[in-house]
XYZ file of C-alpha atoms in Angstrom:
747
model
C 81.194 317.289 154.630
C 80.497 313.826 153.479
C 77.368 311.835 154.720
C 77.275 308.305 155.912
C 77.190 305.148 154.069
C 74.596 302.581 154.580
C 74.480 298.823 153.476
C 71.299 297.817 151.650
C 71.621 294.481 150.235
C 73.975 291.422 150.510
C 73.350 288.854 147.747
C 75.069 285.701 146.422
C 75.391 284.881 142.687
C 75.574 281.582 140.832
C 78.570 282.665 138.504
C 81.548 284.840 138.931
C 80.921 288.519 138.111
C 83.408 290.179 135.773
C 82.075 293.646 135.239
C 79.441 295.913 136.951
C 78.003 299.213 135.847
C 75.446 301.475 137.309
C 72.922 303.434 135.169
C 73.087 307.068 135.657
C 69.261 307.710 135.086
C 67.567 304.613 136.827
C 68.306 302.342 139.820
C 69.735 299.664 137.490
C 72.993 297.912 137.458
C 74.311 295.753 134.705
C 76.800 293.150 135.320
C 78.547 290.275 133.361
C 79.549 286.730 134.482
C 82.214 284.234 133.431
C 79.820 282.516 130.976
C 79.552 285.743 128.884
C 75.836 286.525 130.141
C 74.861 290.130 130.909
C 72.260 290.552 133.429
C 70.208 293.674 134.549
C 69.141 294.004 138.143
C 67.376 296.642 140.229
C 68.437 298.459 143.220
C 66.443 295.789 145.177
C 68.532 293.156 143.260
C 65.395 292.251 141.448
C 66.421 290.710 137.949
C 65.125 292.531 135.038
C 66.551 290.193 132.488
C 69.612 288.273 131.312
C 71.222 288.374 127.864
C 73.008 285.292 126.662
C 76.368 285.690 124.765
C 76.297 285.659 120.995
C 78.155 282.547 120.776
C 79.736 279.864 123.074
C 82.789 280.687 124.626
C 82.380 284.446 124.219
C 82.853 286.696 127.372
C 82.327 290.281 127.939
C 85.303 292.730 127.740
C 83.207 295.947 128.884
C 79.793 297.400 129.445
C 78.667 301.002 129.275
C 75.336 302.928 129.511
C 74.176 305.473 127.167
C 73.962 308.850 128.911
C 70.065 308.699 128.881
C 70.076 305.144 130.254
C 68.175 303.694 127.581
C 70.700 301.745 125.647
C 73.401 299.425 126.856
C 76.499 298.955 124.904
C 78.240 295.506 125.278
C 81.627 294.835 124.030
C 82.489 291.130 123.601
C 85.817 289.331 123.452
C 85.443 288.648 119.648
C 85.714 292.284 118.756
C 82.033 292.681 118.299
C 79.884 295.542 120.223
C 76.137 295.235 120.602
C 73.815 298.152 121.457
C 70.891 296.698 123.459
C 67.484 298.272 124.020
C 67.299 298.203 127.853
C 63.478 298.091 127.863
C 62.983 295.220 125.592
C 66.376 293.425 125.678
C 66.526 293.487 121.746
C 69.537 294.141 119.769
C 69.299 297.571 118.054
C 72.411 297.270 116.043
C 75.888 295.755 116.452
C 79.300 296.321 114.835
C 82.927 294.991 114.961
C 86.068 296.879 115.903
C 89.687 296.107 114.897
C 90.898 294.088 117.944
C 89.996 292.965 121.266
C 88.244 295.792 123.254
C 90.316 297.085 126.222
C 88.103 300.331 126.864
C 84.642 301.564 126.312
C 82.865 304.598 127.237
C 79.818 306.605 126.348
C 80.649 310.582 126.504
C 78.108 313.243 126.341
C 78.686 316.802 125.675
C 77.916 318.942 128.741
C 74.311 320.384 128.255
C 75.460 323.772 129.266
C 78.072 324.044 126.829
C 75.723 324.807 123.868
C 72.083 326.164 123.358
C 69.397 323.555 123.839
C 68.002 323.920 120.287
C 71.333 323.339 118.396
C 69.746 320.112 116.919
C 66.179 321.559 116.436
C 64.070 323.353 113.977
C 62.073 326.498 114.933
C 58.487 326.534 113.322
C 56.946 330.100 113.022
C 53.584 328.814 114.409
C 54.899 326.416 117.166
C 57.624 326.556 119.921
C 60.943 324.912 119.108
C 60.434 321.257 118.591
C 62.679 318.250 118.181
C 64.713 317.600 114.914
C 62.200 317.316 112.005
C 62.977 314.935 109.229
C 62.451 316.677 105.941
C 61.924 313.639 104.060
C 58.596 312.877 105.807
C 56.384 314.966 103.444
C 57.772 313.438 100.230
C 58.561 309.738 101.159
C 57.249 306.870 103.301
C 59.792 305.103 105.568
C 59.588 301.500 105.286
C 57.791 299.418 108.040
C 59.681 297.831 110.745
C 61.453 294.687 110.030
C 59.942 292.974 113.112
C 56.562 293.011 111.200
C 58.009 290.734 108.441
C 57.690 287.080 108.689
C 61.057 285.472 109.813
C 62.435 288.643 110.838
C 66.269 289.046 111.598
C 67.981 289.617 114.750
C 67.174 293.304 114.855
C 63.883 293.575 116.429
C 62.954 296.751 115.416
C 65.302 298.619 112.775
C 63.019 301.576 112.810
C 63.829 301.959 116.592
C 67.224 303.290 115.709
C 65.494 306.502 114.257
C 63.523 306.976 117.325
C 66.371 306.386 119.778
C 68.478 308.696 117.822
C 65.860 311.579 117.656
C 65.028 311.251 121.416
C 68.675 312.355 122.092
C 68.988 316.187 122.507
C 72.617 316.238 123.805
C 75.593 315.376 121.318
C 77.260 312.028 122.589
C 79.898 309.794 121.332
C 80.527 306.176 121.975
C 84.139 305.386 122.371
C 85.728 302.202 121.921
C 89.652 301.353 122.501
C 91.398 298.171 121.641
C 94.352 296.246 122.847
C 95.953 296.655 119.360
C 95.878 300.522 119.710
C 92.816 301.658 117.802
C 90.126 304.065 118.891
C 86.751 303.880 117.199
C 84.420 307.045 117.802
C 80.603 306.607 116.933
C 78.152 309.373 117.018
C 75.328 308.324 119.082
C 76.517 304.900 118.925
C 75.782 304.539 115.242
C 77.993 306.282 112.741
C 81.657 305.334 112.917
C 82.954 308.822 112.187
C 86.545 308.171 113.120
C 88.924 305.063 113.314
C 92.032 306.420 114.968
C 95.235 304.078 114.776
C 96.874 305.560 117.844
C 100.113 303.316 117.020
C 100.662 305.240 113.763
C 100.092 308.505 115.565
C 102.517 307.859 118.260
C 105.141 305.717 116.421
C 104.955 302.634 118.715
C 102.650 299.731 119.634
C 100.266 300.287 122.495
C 97.299 299.525 124.214
C 94.385 301.807 124.919
C 93.716 302.110 128.536
C 91.475 305.160 128.872
C 90.018 307.745 126.554
C 88.624 311.100 128.029
C 86.798 314.257 126.412
C 86.756 317.483 127.823
C 83.202 318.924 128.558
C 82.880 320.781 125.197
C 84.599 317.778 123.210
C 87.351 320.097 121.972
C 90.295 317.969 123.404
C 90.830 314.159 123.735
C 92.937 312.627 126.388
C 94.126 309.123 125.372
C 95.992 307.136 128.205
C 97.948 304.380 126.570
C 100.360 301.631 127.837
C 103.545 300.609 126.025
C 104.849 297.035 125.826
C 106.630 297.707 129.022
C 103.575 298.757 130.877
C 104.711 302.475 130.928
C 101.708 304.829 131.205
C 101.646 307.633 128.591
C 98.986 310.388 128.238
C 98.513 312.052 125.014
C 96.323 315.042 124.323
C 94.590 315.320 120.850
C 92.928 318.144 119.290
C 89.483 317.342 118.514
C 87.946 320.892 118.071
C 86.051 319.496 114.977
C 83.426 317.633 117.189
C 82.946 321.004 119.243
C 82.598 323.165 116.129
C 80.527 320.991 114.008
C 78.424 318.911 116.268
C 75.174 320.025 114.428
C 76.590 318.921 111.158
C 77.551 315.514 112.519
C 74.162 315.347 113.780
C 72.451 315.707 110.460
C 74.876 313.442 108.694
C 74.209 310.665 111.303
C 70.561 310.984 110.783
C 71.088 310.239 106.976
C 73.426 307.418 107.890
C 70.706 305.727 110.205
C 68.098 306.233 107.465
C 70.219 304.648 104.789
C 71.465 301.805 107.225
C 67.937 301.292 108.068
C 66.962 300.941 104.398
C 69.935 298.467 103.566
C 68.857 296.156 106.270
C 65.325 296.316 105.190
C 66.100 295.458 101.599
C 68.274 292.675 102.770
C 65.486 290.965 104.632
C 63.127 291.451 101.643
C 65.704 289.845 99.142
C 66.157 286.992 101.647
C 62.401 286.491 101.907
C 62.313 286.377 98.018
C 65.137 284.125 97.694
C 63.678 281.714 100.154
C 60.272 281.826 98.451
C 61.973 280.902 95.094
C 64.117 278.043 96.622
C 61.238 276.510 98.269
C 58.939 276.246 95.192
C 61.641 274.938 92.861
C 63.708 272.789 95.129
C 61.743 269.588 94.649
C 61.289 269.745 90.786
C 64.802 270.911 90.261
C 66.131 267.855 92.148
C 63.977 265.624 89.774
C 65.100 267.548 86.811
C 68.779 267.229 87.796
C 68.563 263.559 88.189
C 67.077 263.237 84.675
C 69.594 265.713 83.072
C 72.419 263.442 84.640
C 71.050 260.452 82.589
C 71.005 262.086 79.302
C 73.621 263.615 77.063
C 74.358 267.377 77.327
C 71.600 269.289 75.772
C 69.376 266.164 75.862
C 66.769 267.553 78.147
C 65.600 270.266 75.708
C 65.640 267.816 72.907
C 63.544 265.368 74.602
C 60.881 268.097 75.745
C 60.972 269.525 72.241
C 60.376 266.030 70.608
C 57.333 265.622 72.878
C 56.125 269.104 71.967
C 56.473 269.075 68.304
C 55.853 265.318 67.437
C 53.971 264.071 70.610
C 56.620 261.172 71.145
C 59.021 260.684 73.773
C 61.725 258.086 74.632
C 60.971 255.281 77.372
C 63.387 257.255 79.977
C 61.234 260.495 79.290
C 57.923 258.566 79.715
C 59.250 257.120 82.976
C 60.344 260.512 84.173
C 56.963 262.061 83.505
C 54.628 259.268 84.774
C 56.879 258.110 87.800
C 59.059 260.952 88.907
C 56.851 264.061 88.110
C 53.605 262.460 88.294
C 50.282 263.923 87.578
C 49.364 264.676 91.014
C 52.964 266.341 91.872
C 52.854 268.369 88.661
C 49.481 269.720 89.576
C 50.431 270.529 93.293
C 53.457 272.133 91.873
C 51.748 274.466 89.405
C 49.283 275.690 91.882
C 52.240 276.265 94.446
C 54.403 278.097 91.874
C 51.453 280.502 90.889
C 51.015 281.626 94.539
C 54.676 281.721 95.250
C 55.443 283.889 92.144
C 52.372 286.107 93.194
C 54.294 286.705 96.554
C 57.553 287.343 94.892
C 55.698 290.084 92.676
C 54.357 291.580 95.789
C 57.635 291.664 97.645
C 59.312 293.328 94.598
C 56.733 295.913 93.837
C 55.416 296.872 97.363
C 58.899 296.711 99.175
C 61.790 296.576 96.878
C 60.687 299.086 94.049
C 58.635 301.171 96.395
C 61.201 301.858 99.294
C 64.441 301.460 97.390
C 63.806 304.771 95.832
C 64.185 306.285 99.145
C 67.910 305.965 99.066
C 67.976 308.531 96.304
C 66.363 310.980 98.295
C 68.535 310.665 101.356
C 71.652 310.553 99.123
C 70.585 313.576 97.323
C 70.291 315.404 100.497
C 73.666 314.275 101.559
C 74.983 315.615 98.278
C 73.418 318.907 98.993
C 75.223 318.812 102.433
C 78.459 318.078 100.683
C 77.971 321.203 98.404
C 77.854 323.316 101.511
C 81.497 323.331 101.957
C 81.642 326.004 104.587
C 79.591 323.770 107.142
C 80.080 320.127 105.838
C 83.513 320.530 103.861
C 85.797 319.908 106.894
C 83.725 316.677 107.761
C 84.960 315.142 104.438
C 81.617 314.408 102.598
C 82.585 313.524 98.945
C 80.120 314.564 96.170
C 81.610 312.206 93.524
C 81.260 309.199 95.981
C 77.678 310.121 96.774
C 76.930 310.531 93.100
C 78.176 307.238 92.581
C 75.994 305.673 95.262
C 73.071 307.508 93.671
C 73.929 305.669 90.363
C 74.121 302.487 92.194
C 70.738 303.101 93.865
C 69.170 303.727 90.571
C 70.596 300.619 89.076
C 69.089 298.740 91.763
C 65.803 299.999 91.098
C 66.189 299.462 87.260
C 67.352 295.838 88.079
C 64.312 295.264 90.377
C 61.958 296.431 87.812
C 63.755 294.106 85.212
C 63.077 291.402 87.610
C 59.364 292.340 87.977
C 58.979 291.996 84.144
C 60.667 288.530 84.066
C 58.154 287.342 86.788
C 55.316 288.547 84.693
C 56.656 286.888 81.695
C 57.507 283.809 83.690
C 54.262 283.450 85.031
C 52.549 283.525 81.571
C 55.206 280.984 80.415
C 54.921 278.535 83.280
C 51.164 278.420 83.216
C 51.302 277.465 79.476
C 54.305 275.117 79.930
C 52.534 273.132 82.996
C 49.014 273.008 81.133
C 50.774 271.461 78.172
C 52.963 269.040 80.262
C 49.987 268.022 82.425
C 48.043 267.018 79.210
C 51.085 265.293 78.017
C 51.133 263.054 80.975
C 47.399 262.501 80.852
C 47.996 261.344 77.143
C 50.823 259.000 78.064
C 48.620 257.607 80.801
C 45.736 257.040 78.337
C 43.358 259.151 80.387
C 40.752 261.500 79.023
C 42.279 265.247 78.885
C 39.871 267.820 80.050
C 38.454 270.077 77.413
C 39.988 273.252 78.745
C 43.622 271.546 78.367
C 43.118 270.505 74.854
C 43.195 274.031 73.628
C 46.616 275.440 72.907
C 46.911 278.986 71.353
C 49.629 280.143 68.959
C 50.964 282.433 71.883
C 51.169 279.470 74.227
C 53.215 277.461 71.723
C 55.711 280.463 71.212
C 55.978 280.796 74.906
C 56.751 277.089 75.542
C 59.083 276.967 72.696
C 61.080 279.832 73.834
C 61.240 278.375 77.313
C 62.425 274.967 76.033
C 65.025 276.517 73.797
C 66.895 277.715 76.762
C 66.047 274.806 79.112
C 69.509 273.593 79.597
C 71.157 276.997 79.788
C 69.165 278.037 82.938
C 71.409 275.614 84.938
C 74.755 276.363 82.965
C 76.291 278.631 85.524
C 75.773 276.154 88.320
C 77.445 273.383 86.081
C 80.390 275.798 85.225
C 80.810 276.783 88.828
C 81.446 273.289 90.016
C 77.849 272.962 91.381
C 77.787 269.193 90.414
C 75.353 269.843 87.466
C 72.517 271.209 89.411
C 69.588 271.797 87.209
C 67.669 275.063 87.415
C 64.745 275.093 85.130
C 63.771 278.624 85.084
C 64.971 282.030 84.355
C 64.162 284.070 87.737
C 66.796 282.098 89.915
C 69.586 283.769 88.149
C 68.655 287.195 89.337
C 68.898 285.792 93.026
C 72.455 284.545 92.702
C 76.000 286.481 93.354
C 76.923 285.900 89.734
C 76.504 287.205 86.146
C 73.167 286.397 84.501
C 73.276 283.452 82.158
C 70.390 284.691 79.866
C 70.607 288.350 79.519
C 67.357 290.501 78.964
C 66.479 291.116 75.378
C 66.614 294.812 74.915
C 65.825 294.750 71.320
C 62.935 297.406 70.395
C 63.520 299.271 73.633
C 63.158 302.988 72.603
C 65.335 304.250 75.456
C 68.229 301.805 74.883
C 68.265 302.678 71.170
C 68.221 306.278 71.834
C 71.191 305.978 73.895
C 72.949 303.774 71.410
C 72.391 306.446 68.780
C 73.817 309.204 70.950
C 77.283 308.489 72.225
C 77.585 311.626 74.187
C 75.054 310.337 76.245
C 76.484 307.093 77.323
C 78.945 308.354 80.026
C 76.738 311.200 81.400
C 76.856 310.936 85.146
C 73.245 312.210 85.515
C 71.838 309.081 83.611
C 71.170 305.850 85.437
C 72.973 302.761 84.205
C 71.339 299.630 83.311
C 73.608 296.729 84.109
C 72.200 294.072 81.701
C 74.683 291.483 82.581
C 74.500 291.441 86.435
C 72.117 289.902 88.829
C 69.923 291.705 91.302
C 72.093 290.510 94.274
C 75.334 291.799 92.456
C 73.691 295.148 92.018
C 72.394 295.302 95.420
C 75.748 294.360 96.899
C 77.407 297.217 94.708
C 74.922 299.609 96.133
C 75.733 298.519 99.765
C 79.434 298.938 99.219
C 78.949 302.445 97.596
C 76.771 303.700 100.489
C 79.463 302.525 102.963
C 81.974 304.330 101.133
C 80.159 307.609 101.430
C 80.377 307.338 105.307
C 83.947 306.037 105.117
C 85.415 308.880 103.332
C 84.743 311.420 106.360
C 86.561 309.149 108.705
C 89.706 309.594 106.617
C 89.295 313.404 106.532
C 88.451 313.688 110.281
C 91.553 311.642 111.202
C 93.768 314.314 109.394
C 92.689 317.020 111.873
C 92.740 314.871 114.906
C 96.393 315.399 115.721
C 98.269 314.938 119.122
C 99.375 318.276 120.639
C 100.957 317.416 124.012
C 101.979 314.213 125.801
C 102.941 313.284 129.378
C 105.050 310.305 130.583
C 103.708 309.066 133.911
C 105.958 307.246 136.414
C 106.504 303.478 135.537
C 103.891 301.281 137.134
C 105.871 298.401 137.627
C 102.918 296.128 136.794
C 100.726 295.227 133.865
C 97.500 295.566 135.909
C 96.475 299.272 134.949
C 93.248 300.637 136.415
C 92.057 304.264 135.545
C 89.382 306.593 136.086
C 88.747 310.165 134.844
C 86.522 312.884 135.160
C 86.147 316.768 134.478
C 86.432 318.813 137.340
C 84.907 322.389 138.000
C 87.297 324.406 135.747
C 86.837 321.917 133.065
C 90.282 320.368 133.061
C 90.586 316.551 133.279
C 91.520 314.567 136.461
C 93.017 311.358 135.875
C 93.331 308.775 138.705
C 95.791 305.758 138.043
C 96.105 302.858 140.340
C 99.611 301.950 141.132
C 99.448 298.449 142.725
C 99.361 297.509 145.416
C 99.475 300.621 147.820
C 98.947 303.924 146.086
C 97.218 305.871 143.386
C 98.688 308.522 141.055
C 96.437 311.513 140.429
C 97.064 313.941 137.489
C 95.567 317.151 136.411
C 96.385 318.410 132.581
C 95.866 322.183 132.415
C 95.973 324.500 129.512
C 97.596 328.048 130.251
C 96.780 331.376 128.753
C 99.553 330.953 126.120
C 97.898 327.440 124.682
C 100.667 325.331 126.439
C 99.791 322.304 128.485
C 101.264 321.821 131.772
C 100.569 319.128 134.418
C 100.314 318.682 138.153
C 100.446 315.269 140.009
C 100.853 313.512 143.359
C 101.014 309.863 144.709
C 98.352 309.070 147.364
C 98.397 306.270 149.942
C 95.991 305.235 152.615
C 97.235 304.866 156.208
C 94.794 305.773 159.082
C 97.441 306.040 161.911
C 100.175 307.953 160.093
C 102.315 310.503 161.830
C 102.314 314.037 160.365
C 106.028 313.951 159.667
C 106.713 312.149 156.362
C 110.331 311.325 157.717
C 108.627 309.132 160.137
C 106.902 306.924 157.656
C 109.100 303.672 158.358
C 107.354 303.790 161.788
C 104.006 303.932 160.517
C 101.738 300.894 160.084
C 101.451 299.133 156.743
C 99.041 301.274 154.496
C 95.873 299.566 152.937
C 96.209 297.797 149.587
C 94.376 299.677 146.824
C 92.055 297.370 145.032
C 89.948 299.487 142.632
C 89.319 303.338 142.033
C 86.502 305.077 140.230
C 85.189 308.783 140.110
C 82.030 308.833 142.260
C 81.414 312.183 140.996
C 83.500 315.435 139.812
C 83.877 316.257 143.270
C 84.829 312.777 144.895
C 87.068 309.892 144.073
C 85.890 306.527 145.468
C 88.647 304.104 146.471
C 88.246 300.325 147.333
C 90.790 299.512 150.108
C 91.736 296.237 151.634
C 94.036 295.128 154.593
C 97.225 293.553 153.345
C 97.144 290.873 156.196
C 95.107 289.228 158.818
C 91.348 289.339 158.075
C 92.039 291.273 154.785
C 88.562 292.882 154.946
C 87.770 295.596 152.491
C 86.291 299.216 152.612
C 85.176 302.109 150.684
C 87.087 305.451 150.939
C 85.798 308.763 149.588
C 88.541 310.975 148.545
C 87.693 314.716 148.100
C 88.775 315.729 144.581
C 89.211 319.381 145.581
C 91.379 318.226 148.571
C 93.527 316.118 146.300
C 94.056 318.713 143.850
C 95.392 321.199 146.388
C 98.181 318.675 147.076
C 99.121 318.322 143.315
C 102.522 319.828 142.143
C 103.797 320.869 138.862
C 105.550 318.043 136.945
C 107.733 317.813 134.011
C 106.029 316.487 130.885
C 109.310 314.969 129.584
C 111.001 313.701 132.702
C 109.570 310.019 133.241
C 111.740 309.292 136.158
C 110.557 312.450 138.236
C 109.269 311.304 141.656
C 105.719 312.508 142.480
C 104.815 313.918 145.924
C 103.521 311.374 148.377
C 100.579 312.199 150.288
C 98.609 310.345 152.879
C 94.910 310.541 151.651
C 93.720 309.735 155.123
C 94.950 313.186 156.494
C 93.285 315.432 153.915
C 90.208 316.650 155.998
C 87.083 314.875 156.788
C 87.355 311.301 156.039
C 84.325 309.302 154.641
C 84.993 305.587 155.171
C 82.773 302.307 155.289
C 83.933 298.906 156.192
C 82.394 296.205 154.031
C 83.471 293.094 156.125
C 84.730 291.036 153.452
C 87.816 290.469 151.149
C 86.999 292.636 147.955
C 88.032 292.593 144.265
C 86.169 295.159 142.434
C 83.428 297.837 143.060
C 81.319 300.298 141.032
C 80.003 303.530 142.126
C 77.412 306.148 140.857
C 77.134 309.725 142.255
C 74.037 310.455 140.353
C 72.237 307.603 141.787
C 74.117 307.701 145.201
C 74.724 304.036 145.198
C 77.568 301.472 145.138
C 78.006 297.771 144.686
C 81.126 295.870 145.936
C 82.162 292.465 144.750
C 83.844 289.978 147.067
C 87.295 288.513 146.496
C 85.432 285.180 145.193
C 83.376 287.079 142.760
C 80.291 285.376 143.810
C 78.809 287.736 146.442
C 77.942 291.513 146.243
C 76.920 294.113 148.789
C 74.871 297.136 147.842
C 75.425 300.404 149.705
C 73.596 303.843 149.673
C 76.382 306.335 149.791
C 74.796 309.547 151.232
C 72.613 308.693 153.898
C 72.029 310.494 157.201
C 74.463 309.876 159.962
C 71.907 308.485 162.450
C 70.814 305.973 159.927
C 74.249 304.306 160.073
C 76.100 304.517 163.221
C 79.218 302.772 161.892
C 80.247 305.674 159.851
C 83.449 307.571 160.770
C 83.011 311.180 159.902
C 86.481 312.629 160.325
C 90.106 311.305 160.592
C 90.325 312.435 164.239
C 87.395 310.228 165.176
C 87.820 306.673 166.381
C 88.382 304.605 163.541
C 86.547 301.413 162.600
C 88.090 298.630 164.868
C 87.485 296.103 162.138
C 90.721 297.374 160.481
C 92.911 297.206 163.502
C 96.526 296.840 162.456
């Protein structure tokens, strides 16, 4: 027998509420408003935090909690989905789906379905522990990006691994779109399946609901066609049931590589900012001077000054008035410090941690070779090897850039010492003794530097950059275009060895040195190849996820479709579909011993004064309007009702799932026009009902937390209820259909 319902709070809000979702693990409710904000409130209505929309004009299309209650997934109207750390309000990650989101859910495999240690490794000397990352004894993970200056929007990239490893039960984040796409992400991270339902079914549709069985072996997709007809399709997803452990291991590697790419992106951004900040001022001055002389004139003028000690009046004015002695001195000091920082970034971050990618990719390659377990997932050894090659090429290019910095530091010191002494000479000031000496090595460095002086900015001129002058060789490595001046590999023993042995040039085990590409180009290629490693399984998985049965539901007659689904005691799904304005359809899809699907269904309306004879329904009072539905638990369906006239006050009705199942009758899968049996839910045993004393528009319930929240018609007022209190705590509760009903709903 149901218990009573007790009101806890009544609150008004400043902005209209659009979505409300309870946490299954904590007394927290997340809701969004028409401004696109997402707020988190406690049961006492104390606000924990508010999250602003990513952009102005963006609103929320759906909110869902991760099963453990630690992460909130928010779907926005621009197609982006953000995963939010509930404790810190930080963005763990975000991704984009193809189309506007119409459905979002976070589904967890039932814990009893599989042994607890499915994702764990047993040590002989210890008890069973959580999943062990086998890379830890050999490599160090990069530090959190939040520890770096100017961190990007991901507060703590390392948090992704920790959140992943905290989850012992296999779960999937499912996102459906209005354009008929379903995206399934393991632990909310790896997009293992992009399912185009339009192609599978042969017509354009909108995803209304996606429901997995408890063991994840079957997927029930509810869609609406362009005429608002509801169709339910059953897909075979046994791959998730049979290979959840394999999916876990691959997802772990996905997270490791995803973290590494984000980390390297941040370091490269820091290096680029450092380079741009030290050269911006002097480049502007050189660009101005270069625009006043013929092409190649900058190099000629500086060589005349170096070899003959003479310069034109224009050159003299540029050195004394534009560069200035003090400005050159300051720039030389800044350059030395900045180059040192860039070296540190390259050596301590890029070169050190980019090699981690080879380790993780090699482990993935080993998994791909284990075809019995990972073959069906679709890991491609050839694509993984290509990603390993790209990772090696990136390490080589970073090492090349490190050598260029070493050479540039020596060259710049010599160049600025000479240029400083030349300015002092032009100004007839005494030259310090330490600047008067110039070694033969200094002269060679300066001459080599000046020979290519105009070429450093050549790519900018040719690309329509307005003749921007770039005076040094390092910047070309930080641009998304081929190198202007390629490294001189003359005398390199390894290069000479490869050239002399043609058979080794195309060996897949040898890492390639792309002499013509910049560091940014090589990094982008690495990023693309890693993405392809994890895109390949999606295409293979899609081939085995096929529709095996379908059900045409009776025409709803309205584009407004509200659905709720749950797995009942026998493991089969129970689906409730709101049929505005007076009733709901409840369906159960069952698998018989022969492997065939059959369905049962019925239509339920809500009228507290109905006569037992259905033939007398024309004498009955008008049934309540059904405003919203949501499964409270596997044993109960919550229904939000409202009077259709007069006060139009609403109420919460709890319908026993078992009582409803007993009223379901077999229906024909293929006969869309078949009429469902009509049942008055008010007559199905003890009635659990609560008047909320206001016009209503939406509600949210949680059986695990035993709470509900009802939103008023104006969407600016909410009432919170405890759903299972003792009868003496709330004298207004009706305990059965035969008891005196709530007078506030007088017909």
